[in-house]
mmCIF file of C-alpha atoms in Angstrom:
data_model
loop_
_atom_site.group_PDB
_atom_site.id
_atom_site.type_symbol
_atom_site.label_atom_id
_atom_site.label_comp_id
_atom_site.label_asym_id
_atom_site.label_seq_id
_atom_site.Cartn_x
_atom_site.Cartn_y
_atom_site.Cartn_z
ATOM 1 C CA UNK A 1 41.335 -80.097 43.965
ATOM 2 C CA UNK A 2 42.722 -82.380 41.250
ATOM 3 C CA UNK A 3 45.402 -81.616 38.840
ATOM 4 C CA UNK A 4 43.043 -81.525 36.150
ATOM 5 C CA UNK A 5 40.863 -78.646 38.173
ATOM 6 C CA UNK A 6 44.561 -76.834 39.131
ATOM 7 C CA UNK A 7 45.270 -77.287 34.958
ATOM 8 C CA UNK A 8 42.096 -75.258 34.280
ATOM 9 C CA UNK A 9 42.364 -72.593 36.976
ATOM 10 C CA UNK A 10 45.846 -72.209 35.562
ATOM 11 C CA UNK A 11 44.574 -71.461 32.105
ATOM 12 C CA UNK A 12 41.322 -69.930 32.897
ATOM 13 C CA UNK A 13 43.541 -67.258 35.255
ATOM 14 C CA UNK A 14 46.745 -66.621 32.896
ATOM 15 C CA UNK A 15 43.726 -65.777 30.039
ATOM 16 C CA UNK A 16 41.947 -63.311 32.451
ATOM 17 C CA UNK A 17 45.051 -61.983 33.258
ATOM 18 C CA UNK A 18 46.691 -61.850 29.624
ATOM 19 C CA UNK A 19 42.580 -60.396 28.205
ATOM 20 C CA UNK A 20 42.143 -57.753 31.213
ATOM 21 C CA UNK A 21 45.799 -56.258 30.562
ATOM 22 C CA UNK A 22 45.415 -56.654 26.810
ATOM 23 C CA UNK A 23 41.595 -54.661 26.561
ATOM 24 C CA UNK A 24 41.176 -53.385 29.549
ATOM 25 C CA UNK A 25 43.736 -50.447 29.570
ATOM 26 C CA UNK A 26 44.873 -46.705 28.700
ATOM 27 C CA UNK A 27 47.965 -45.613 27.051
ATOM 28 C CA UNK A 28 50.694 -44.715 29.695
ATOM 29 C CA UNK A 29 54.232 -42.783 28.934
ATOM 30 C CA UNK A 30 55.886 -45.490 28.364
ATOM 31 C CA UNK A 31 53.233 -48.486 27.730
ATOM 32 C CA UNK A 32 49.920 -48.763 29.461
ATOM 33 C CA UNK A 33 47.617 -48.617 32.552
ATOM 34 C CA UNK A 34 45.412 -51.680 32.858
ATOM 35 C CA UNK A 35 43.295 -53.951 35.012
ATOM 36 C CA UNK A 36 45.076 -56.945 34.685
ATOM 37 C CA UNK A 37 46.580 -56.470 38.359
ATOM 38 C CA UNK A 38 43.519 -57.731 39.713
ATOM 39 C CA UNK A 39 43.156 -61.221 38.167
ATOM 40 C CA UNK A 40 46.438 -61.390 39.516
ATOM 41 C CA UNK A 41 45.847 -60.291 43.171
ATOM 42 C CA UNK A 42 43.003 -62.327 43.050
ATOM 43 C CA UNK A 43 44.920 -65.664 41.924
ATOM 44 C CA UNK A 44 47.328 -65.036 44.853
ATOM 45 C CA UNK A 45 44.629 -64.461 47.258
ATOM 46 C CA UNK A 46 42.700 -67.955 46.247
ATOM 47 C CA UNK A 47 45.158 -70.156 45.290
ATOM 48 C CA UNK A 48 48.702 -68.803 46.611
ATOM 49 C CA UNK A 49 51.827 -67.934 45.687
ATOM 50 C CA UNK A 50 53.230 -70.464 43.301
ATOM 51 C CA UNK A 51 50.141 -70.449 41.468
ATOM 52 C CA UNK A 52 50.140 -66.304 40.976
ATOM 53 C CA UNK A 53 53.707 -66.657 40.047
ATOM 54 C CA UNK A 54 53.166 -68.699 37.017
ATOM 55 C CA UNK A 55 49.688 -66.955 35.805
ATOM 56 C CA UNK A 56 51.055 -63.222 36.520
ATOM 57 C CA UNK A 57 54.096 -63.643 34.692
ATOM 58 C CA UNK A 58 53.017 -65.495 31.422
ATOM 59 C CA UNK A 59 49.643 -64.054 31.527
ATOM 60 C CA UNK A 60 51.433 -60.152 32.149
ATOM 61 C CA UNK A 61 54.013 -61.284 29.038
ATOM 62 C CA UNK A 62 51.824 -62.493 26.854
ATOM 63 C CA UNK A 63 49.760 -59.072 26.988
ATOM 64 C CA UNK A 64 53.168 -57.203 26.086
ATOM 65 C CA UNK A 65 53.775 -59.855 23.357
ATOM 66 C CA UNK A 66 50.236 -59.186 22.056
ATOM 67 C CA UNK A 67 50.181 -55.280 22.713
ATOM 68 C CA UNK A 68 53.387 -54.549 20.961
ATOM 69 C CA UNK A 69 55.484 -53.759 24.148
ATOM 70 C CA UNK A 70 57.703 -57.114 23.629
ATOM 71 C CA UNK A 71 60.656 -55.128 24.882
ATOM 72 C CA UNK A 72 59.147 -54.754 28.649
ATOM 73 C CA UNK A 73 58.155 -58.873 28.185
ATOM 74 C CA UNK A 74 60.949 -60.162 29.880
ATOM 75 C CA UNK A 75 60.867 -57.485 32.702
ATOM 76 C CA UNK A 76 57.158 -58.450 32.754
ATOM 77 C CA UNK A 77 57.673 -62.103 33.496
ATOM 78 C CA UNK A 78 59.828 -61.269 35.958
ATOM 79 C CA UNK A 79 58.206 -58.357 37.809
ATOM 80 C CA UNK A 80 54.645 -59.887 38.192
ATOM 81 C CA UNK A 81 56.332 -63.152 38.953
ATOM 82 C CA UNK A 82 57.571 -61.611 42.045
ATOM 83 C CA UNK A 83 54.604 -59.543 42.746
ATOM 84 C CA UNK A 84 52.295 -62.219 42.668
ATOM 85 C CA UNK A 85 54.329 -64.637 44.005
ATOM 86 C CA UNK A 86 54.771 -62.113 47.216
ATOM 87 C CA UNK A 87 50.776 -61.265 47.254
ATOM 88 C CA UNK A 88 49.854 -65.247 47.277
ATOM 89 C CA UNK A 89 52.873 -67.133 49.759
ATOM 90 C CA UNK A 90 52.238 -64.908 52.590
ATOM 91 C CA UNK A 91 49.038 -65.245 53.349
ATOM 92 C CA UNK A 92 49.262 -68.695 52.579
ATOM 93 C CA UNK A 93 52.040 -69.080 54.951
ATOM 94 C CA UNK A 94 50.518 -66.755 57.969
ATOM 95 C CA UNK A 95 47.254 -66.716 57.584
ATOM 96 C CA UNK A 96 44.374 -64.799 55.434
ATOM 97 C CA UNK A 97 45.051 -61.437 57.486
ATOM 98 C CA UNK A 98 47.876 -61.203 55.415
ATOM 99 C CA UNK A 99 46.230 -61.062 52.085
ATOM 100 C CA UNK A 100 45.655 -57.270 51.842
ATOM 101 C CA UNK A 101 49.198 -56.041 52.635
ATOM 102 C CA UNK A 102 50.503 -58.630 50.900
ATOM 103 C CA UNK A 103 48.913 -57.573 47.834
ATOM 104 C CA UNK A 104 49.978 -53.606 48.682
ATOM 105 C CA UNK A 105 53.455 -55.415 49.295
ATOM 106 C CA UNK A 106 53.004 -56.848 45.531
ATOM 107 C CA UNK A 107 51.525 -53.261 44.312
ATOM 108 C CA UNK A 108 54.755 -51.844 45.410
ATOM 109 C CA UNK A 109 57.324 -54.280 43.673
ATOM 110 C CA UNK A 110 55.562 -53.602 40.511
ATOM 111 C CA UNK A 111 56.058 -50.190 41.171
ATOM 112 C CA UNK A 112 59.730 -50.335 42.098
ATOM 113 C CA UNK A 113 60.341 -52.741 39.300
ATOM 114 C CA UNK A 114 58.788 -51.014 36.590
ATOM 115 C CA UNK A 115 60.573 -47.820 37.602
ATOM 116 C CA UNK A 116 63.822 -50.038 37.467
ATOM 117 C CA UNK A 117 63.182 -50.854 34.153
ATOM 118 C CA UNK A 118 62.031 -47.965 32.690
ATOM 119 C CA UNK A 119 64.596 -46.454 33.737
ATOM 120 C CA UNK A 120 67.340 -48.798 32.250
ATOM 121 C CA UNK A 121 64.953 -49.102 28.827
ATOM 122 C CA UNK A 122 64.155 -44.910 28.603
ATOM 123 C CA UNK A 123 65.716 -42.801 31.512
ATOM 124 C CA UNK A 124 65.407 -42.047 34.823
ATOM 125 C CA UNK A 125 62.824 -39.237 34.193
ATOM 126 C CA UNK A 126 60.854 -41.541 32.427
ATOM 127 C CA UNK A 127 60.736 -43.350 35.371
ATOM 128 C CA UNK A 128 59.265 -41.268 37.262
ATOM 129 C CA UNK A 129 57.016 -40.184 35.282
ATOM 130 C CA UNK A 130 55.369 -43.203 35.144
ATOM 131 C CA UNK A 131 55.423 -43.933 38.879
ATOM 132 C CA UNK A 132 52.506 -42.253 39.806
ATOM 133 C CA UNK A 133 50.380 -44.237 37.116
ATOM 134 C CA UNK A 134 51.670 -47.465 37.981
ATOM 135 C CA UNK A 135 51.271 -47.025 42.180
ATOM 136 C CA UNK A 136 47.391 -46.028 40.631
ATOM 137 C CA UNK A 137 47.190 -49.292 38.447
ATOM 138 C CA UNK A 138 48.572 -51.606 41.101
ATOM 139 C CA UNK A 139 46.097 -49.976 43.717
ATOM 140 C CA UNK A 140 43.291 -50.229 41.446
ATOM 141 C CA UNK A 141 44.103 -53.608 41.328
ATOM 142 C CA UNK A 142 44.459 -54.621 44.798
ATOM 143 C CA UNK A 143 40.843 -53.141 45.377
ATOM 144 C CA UNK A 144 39.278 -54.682 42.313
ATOM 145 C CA UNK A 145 41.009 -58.107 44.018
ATOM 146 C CA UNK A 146 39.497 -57.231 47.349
ATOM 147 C CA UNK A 147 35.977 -56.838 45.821
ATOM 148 C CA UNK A 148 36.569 -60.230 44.288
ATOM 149 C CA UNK A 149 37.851 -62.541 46.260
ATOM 150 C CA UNK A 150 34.993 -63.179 48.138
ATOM 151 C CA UNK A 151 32.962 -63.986 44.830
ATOM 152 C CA UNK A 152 35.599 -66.504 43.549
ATOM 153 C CA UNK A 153 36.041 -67.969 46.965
ATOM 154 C CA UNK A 154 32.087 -68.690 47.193
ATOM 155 C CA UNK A 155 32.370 -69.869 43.846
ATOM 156 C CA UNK A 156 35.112 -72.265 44.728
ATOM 157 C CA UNK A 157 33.004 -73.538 47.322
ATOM 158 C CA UNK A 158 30.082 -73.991 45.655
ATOM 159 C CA UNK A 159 31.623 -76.101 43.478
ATOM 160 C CA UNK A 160 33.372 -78.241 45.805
ATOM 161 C CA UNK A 161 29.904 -79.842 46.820
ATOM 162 C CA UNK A 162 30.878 -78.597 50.428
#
């Protein structure tokens, strides 16, 4: 793939990410529920961990920006970082039958650091309040993910002229 290609993928995945947590979504406790968890599962599951990194945390961010939660922004950046970071260098790493519990493995830092902050932003009931809805949203996501990997990998290779 050439660095143009990786340039586009980049964008084209950090605005998926950023439009299907801005639009895609219900009002939570404390923020929101959305869908945006599985553009990011799916950009650690096709192009690995670095790559998720950089398109879950200012994709995630800029959705927080735009949605009027810029107080959970920098948690954001930070938090889907990790997660997709975690859901995309694994597999990579040890092979493709890592991908799923990798991505469960992301599903629950999200969780955990969402509780974290919300907790040091609101309280600690807040917190788990909002625990159950964001174990929901990450698991959402990892299934939407699995659905559509597949799709996006074909695609990929299609488009390779392999």
């Amino acid at each position: 793939m050439s660095s143009a290609q990786r340039l586009s993928l980049y964008g084209v995945f950090t605005a998926l990410i950023t439009l299907a947590t801005t639009f895609l979504k219900v009002p939570g406790p404390t923020g929101f529920y959305h869908l945006g968890d599985v553009f990011i599962y799916t950009a650690a599951a096709v192009m690995g961990g670095p790559f998720a990194a950089a398109t879950a945390s200012v994709g995630s961010a800029l959705a927080d920006v735009w949605a009027g939660y810029a107080t959970f922004a920098p948690w954001t950046l930070v938090i889907k970082g990790v997660a997709g970071y975690v859901a995309g260098a694994v597999p990579t790493r040890y092979g493709r039958r890592y991908r799923v519990p990798s991505m469960i493995a992301g599903a629950l830092i999200i969780t955990a650091g969402y509780a974290v902050a919300t907790a040091v932003m609101f309280d600690p009931a807040a917190a788990v309040a909002e625990t159950a809805g964001n174990l929901l949203q990450s698991g959402v996501g990892v299934l939407g993910a699995i659905a559509l990997v597949s799709a996006v990998e074909r695609a990929f290779h299609r488009g390779s002229g392999s």
